[in-house]
Coordinates of N, CA and C in Angstrom, one line a residue:
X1036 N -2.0 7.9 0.3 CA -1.0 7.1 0.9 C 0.4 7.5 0.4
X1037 N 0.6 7.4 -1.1 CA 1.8 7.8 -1.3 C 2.4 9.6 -0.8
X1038 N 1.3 10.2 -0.7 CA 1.8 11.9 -0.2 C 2.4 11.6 1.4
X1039 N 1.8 10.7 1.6 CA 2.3 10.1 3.7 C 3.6 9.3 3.4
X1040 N 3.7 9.0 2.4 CA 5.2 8.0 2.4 C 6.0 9.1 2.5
X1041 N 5.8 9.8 1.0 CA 6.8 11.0 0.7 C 7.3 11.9 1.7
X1042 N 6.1 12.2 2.1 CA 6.7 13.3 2.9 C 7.4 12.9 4.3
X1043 N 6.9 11.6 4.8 CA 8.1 11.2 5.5 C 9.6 10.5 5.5
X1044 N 9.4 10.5 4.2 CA 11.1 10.7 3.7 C 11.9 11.6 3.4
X1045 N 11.1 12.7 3.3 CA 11.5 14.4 3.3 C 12.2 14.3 4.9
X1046 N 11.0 14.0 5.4 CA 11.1 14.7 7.2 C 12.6 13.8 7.4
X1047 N 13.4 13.0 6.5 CA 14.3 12.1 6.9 C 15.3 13.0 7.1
X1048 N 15.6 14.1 5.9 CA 17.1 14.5 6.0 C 16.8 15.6 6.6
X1049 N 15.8 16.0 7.5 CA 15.8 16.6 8.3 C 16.7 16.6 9.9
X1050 N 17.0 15.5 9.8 CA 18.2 15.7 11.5 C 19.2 14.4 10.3
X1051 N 20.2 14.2 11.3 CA 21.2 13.5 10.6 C 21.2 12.1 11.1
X1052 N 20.3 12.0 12.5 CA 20.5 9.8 12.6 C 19.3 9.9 11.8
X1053 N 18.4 10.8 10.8 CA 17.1 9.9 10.2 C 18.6 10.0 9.3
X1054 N 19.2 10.5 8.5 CA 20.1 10.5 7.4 C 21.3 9.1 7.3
X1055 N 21.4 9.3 8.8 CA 22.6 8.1 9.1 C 21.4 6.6 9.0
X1056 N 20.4 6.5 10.0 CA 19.7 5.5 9.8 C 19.1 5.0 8.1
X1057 N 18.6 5.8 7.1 CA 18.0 6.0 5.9 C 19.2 5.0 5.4
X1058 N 20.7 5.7 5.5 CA 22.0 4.8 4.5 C 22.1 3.5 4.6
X1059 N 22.0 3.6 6.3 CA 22.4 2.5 7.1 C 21.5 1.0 6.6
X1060 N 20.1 1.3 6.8 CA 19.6 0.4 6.2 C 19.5 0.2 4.3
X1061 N 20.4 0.8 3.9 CA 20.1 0.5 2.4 C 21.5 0.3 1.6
X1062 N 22.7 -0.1 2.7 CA 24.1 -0.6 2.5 C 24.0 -2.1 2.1
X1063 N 22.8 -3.1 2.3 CA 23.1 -3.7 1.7 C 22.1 -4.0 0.0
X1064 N 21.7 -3.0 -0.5 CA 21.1 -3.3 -2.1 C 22.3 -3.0 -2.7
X1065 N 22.4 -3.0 -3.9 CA 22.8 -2.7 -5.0 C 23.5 -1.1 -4.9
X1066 N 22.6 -0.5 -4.9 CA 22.7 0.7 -5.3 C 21.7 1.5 -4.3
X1067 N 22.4 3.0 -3.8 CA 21.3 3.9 -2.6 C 21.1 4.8 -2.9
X1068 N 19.6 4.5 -3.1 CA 18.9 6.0 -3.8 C 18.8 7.0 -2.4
X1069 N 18.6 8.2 -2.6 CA 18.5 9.5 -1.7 C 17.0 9.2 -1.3
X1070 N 16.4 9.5 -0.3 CA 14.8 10.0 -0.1 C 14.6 10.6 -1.0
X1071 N 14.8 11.4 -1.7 CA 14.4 12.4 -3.2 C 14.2 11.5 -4.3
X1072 N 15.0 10.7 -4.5 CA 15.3 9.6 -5.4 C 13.7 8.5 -4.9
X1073 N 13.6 7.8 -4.4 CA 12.7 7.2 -3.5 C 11.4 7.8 -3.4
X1074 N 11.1 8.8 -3.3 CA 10.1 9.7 -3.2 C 9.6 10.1 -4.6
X1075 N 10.9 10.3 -5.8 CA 10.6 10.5 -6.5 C 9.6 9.0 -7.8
X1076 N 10.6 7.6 -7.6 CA 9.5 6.6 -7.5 C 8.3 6.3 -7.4
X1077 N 8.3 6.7 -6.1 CA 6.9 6.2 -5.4 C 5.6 6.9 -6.3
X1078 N 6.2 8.0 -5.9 CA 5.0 8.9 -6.9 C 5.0 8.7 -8.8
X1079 N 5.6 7.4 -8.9 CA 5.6 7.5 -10.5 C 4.4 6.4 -10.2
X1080 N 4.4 5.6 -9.5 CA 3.5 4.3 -9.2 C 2.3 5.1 -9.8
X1081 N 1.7 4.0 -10.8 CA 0.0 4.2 -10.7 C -1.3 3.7 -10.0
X1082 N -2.5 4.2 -10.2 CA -3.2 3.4 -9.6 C -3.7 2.1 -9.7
X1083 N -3.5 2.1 -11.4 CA -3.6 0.8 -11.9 C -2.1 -0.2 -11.2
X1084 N -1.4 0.3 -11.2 CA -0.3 -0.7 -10.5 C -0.1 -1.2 -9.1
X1085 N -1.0 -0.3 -8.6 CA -1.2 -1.0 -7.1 C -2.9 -1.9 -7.4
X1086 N -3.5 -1.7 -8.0 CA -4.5 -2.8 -8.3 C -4.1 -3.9 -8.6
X1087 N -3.5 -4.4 -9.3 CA -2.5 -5.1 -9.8 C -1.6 -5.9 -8.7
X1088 N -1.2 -4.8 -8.0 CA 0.1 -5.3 -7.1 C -1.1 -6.2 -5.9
X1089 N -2.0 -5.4 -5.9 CA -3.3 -6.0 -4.4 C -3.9 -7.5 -5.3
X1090 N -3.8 -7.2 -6.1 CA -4.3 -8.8 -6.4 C -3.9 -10.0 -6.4
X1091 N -2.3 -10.1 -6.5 CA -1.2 -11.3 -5.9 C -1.4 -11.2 -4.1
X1092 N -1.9 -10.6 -3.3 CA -1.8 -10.8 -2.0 C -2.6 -11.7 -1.6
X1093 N -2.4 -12.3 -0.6 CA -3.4 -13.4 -0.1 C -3.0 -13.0 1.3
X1094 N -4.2 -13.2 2.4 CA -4.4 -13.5 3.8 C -3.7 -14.4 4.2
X1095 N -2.6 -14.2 5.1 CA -2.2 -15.0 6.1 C -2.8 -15.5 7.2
X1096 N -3.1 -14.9 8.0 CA -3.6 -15.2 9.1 C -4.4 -14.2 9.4
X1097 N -5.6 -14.4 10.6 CA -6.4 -14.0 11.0 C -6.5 -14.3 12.4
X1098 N -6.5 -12.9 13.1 CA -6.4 -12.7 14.6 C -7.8 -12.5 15.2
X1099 N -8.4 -12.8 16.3 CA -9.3 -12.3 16.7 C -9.2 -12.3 18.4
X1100 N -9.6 -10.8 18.2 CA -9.6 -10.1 19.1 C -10.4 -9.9 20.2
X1101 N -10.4 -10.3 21.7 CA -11.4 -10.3 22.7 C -10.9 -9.4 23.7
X1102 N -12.2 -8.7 24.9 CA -12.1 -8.7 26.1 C -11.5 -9.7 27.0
X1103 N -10.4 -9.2 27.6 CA -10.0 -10.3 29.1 C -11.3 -9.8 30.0
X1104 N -10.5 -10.4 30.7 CA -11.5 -10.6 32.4 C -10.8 -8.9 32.9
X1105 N -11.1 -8.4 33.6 CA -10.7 -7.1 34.5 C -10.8 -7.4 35.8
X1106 N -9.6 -6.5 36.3 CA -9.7 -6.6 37.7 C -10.6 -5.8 38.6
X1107 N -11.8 -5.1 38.1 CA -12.3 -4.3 39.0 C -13.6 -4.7 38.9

Protein backbone atom coordinates (compact mmCIF):
# COMPACT_ATOMS: atom_id res chain seq x y z
CA UNK A 1 0.00 0.00 0.00
CA UNK A 2 2.48 2.51 0.86
CA UNK A 3 4.62 1.73 -2.70
CA UNK A 4 0.83 2.67 -4.43
CA UNK A 5 0.67 5.89 -2.35
CA UNK A 6 4.28 6.81 -3.36
CA UNK A 7 4.45 6.32 -6.46
CA UNK A 8 1.40 8.16 -7.08
CA UNK A 9 2.75 11.14 -5.86
CA UNK A 10 5.73 10.77 -8.00
CA UNK A 11 3.27 10.49 -11.03
CA UNK A 12 2.10 14.10 -9.46
CA UNK A 13 4.90 16.29 -10.70
CA UNK A 14 4.62 14.69 -13.72
CA UNK A 15 2.21 17.30 -15.73
CA UNK A 16 1.86 20.72 -13.91
CA UNK A 17 -2.28 20.80 -12.78
CA UNK A 18 -1.16 17.42 -10.68
CA UNK A 19 1.67 20.15 -9.43
CA UNK A 20 -0.79 23.11 -9.32
CA UNK A 21 -3.61 20.83 -7.77
CA UNK A 22 -0.91 18.92 -5.01
CA UNK A 23 -0.13 23.02 -3.71
CA UNK A 24 -3.44 23.99 -4.11
CA UNK A 25 -4.82 21.63 -1.71
CA UNK A 26 -2.08 21.98 1.01
CA UNK A 27 -2.25 26.12 1.17
CA UNK A 28 -4.07 25.78 3.94
CA UNK A 29 -1.51 23.56 6.66
CA UNK A 30 1.20 25.07 8.24
CA UNK A 31 3.78 24.19 6.11
CA UNK A 32 3.98 22.29 2.24
CA UNK A 33 5.89 19.45 1.96
CA UNK A 34 6.85 18.43 -1.87
CA UNK A 35 5.48 14.82 -2.94
CA UNK A 36 9.18 13.81 -2.29
CA UNK A 37 8.90 15.19 1.09
CA UNK A 38 5.49 13.22 1.64
CA UNK A 39 6.55 10.13 0.03
CA UNK A 40 9.51 10.39 1.86
CA UNK A 41 7.18 10.06 5.36
CA UNK A 42 4.98 7.67 4.34
CA UNK A 43 7.68 5.19 3.84
CA UNK A 44 9.23 5.95 7.33
CA UNK A 45 5.72 4.60 8.77
CA UNK A 46 6.02 1.13 10.31
CA UNK A 47 4.10 -1.81 10.45
CA UNK A 48 3.79 -1.78 14.01
CA UNK A 49 2.35 1.87 13.60
CA UNK A 50 -0.29 1.10 11.36
CA UNK A 51 -1.41 -1.79 13.83
CA UNK A 52 -1.68 0.63 16.23
CA UNK A 53 -3.17 3.24 14.16
CA UNK A 54 -6.03 0.20 12.98
CA UNK A 55 -6.93 -0.28 16.41
CA UNK A 56 -8.52 3.25 17.43
CA UNK A 57 -10.84 2.69 14.29
CA UNK A 58 -14.28 1.79 14.77
CA UNK A 59 -17.18 0.96 12.15
CA UNK A 60 -19.43 3.48 11.26
CA UNK A 61 -21.91 2.29 9.35
CA UNK A 62 -22.83 -0.69 7.48
CA UNK A 63 -24.36 -0.86 3.96
CA UNK A 64 -25.95 -3.66 2.45
CA UNK A 65 -26.14 -4.33 -0.75
CA UNK A 66 -29.01 -5.92 -3.01
CA UNK A 67 -30.31 -6.79 -6.50
CA UNK A 68 -33.05 -4.31 -7.87
CA UNK A 69 -35.81 -5.60 -9.91
CA UNK A 70 -34.68 -5.50 -13.90
CA UNK A 71 -36.26 -4.47 -16.73
CA UNK A 72 -35.97 -7.48 -18.87
Amino acid sequence: AKLYITDSYRTVCDFISGLDTWYLCRTFFDTIPTPEETSALINKVTREEIIEASKKLSLCAVYYLSGGESDE
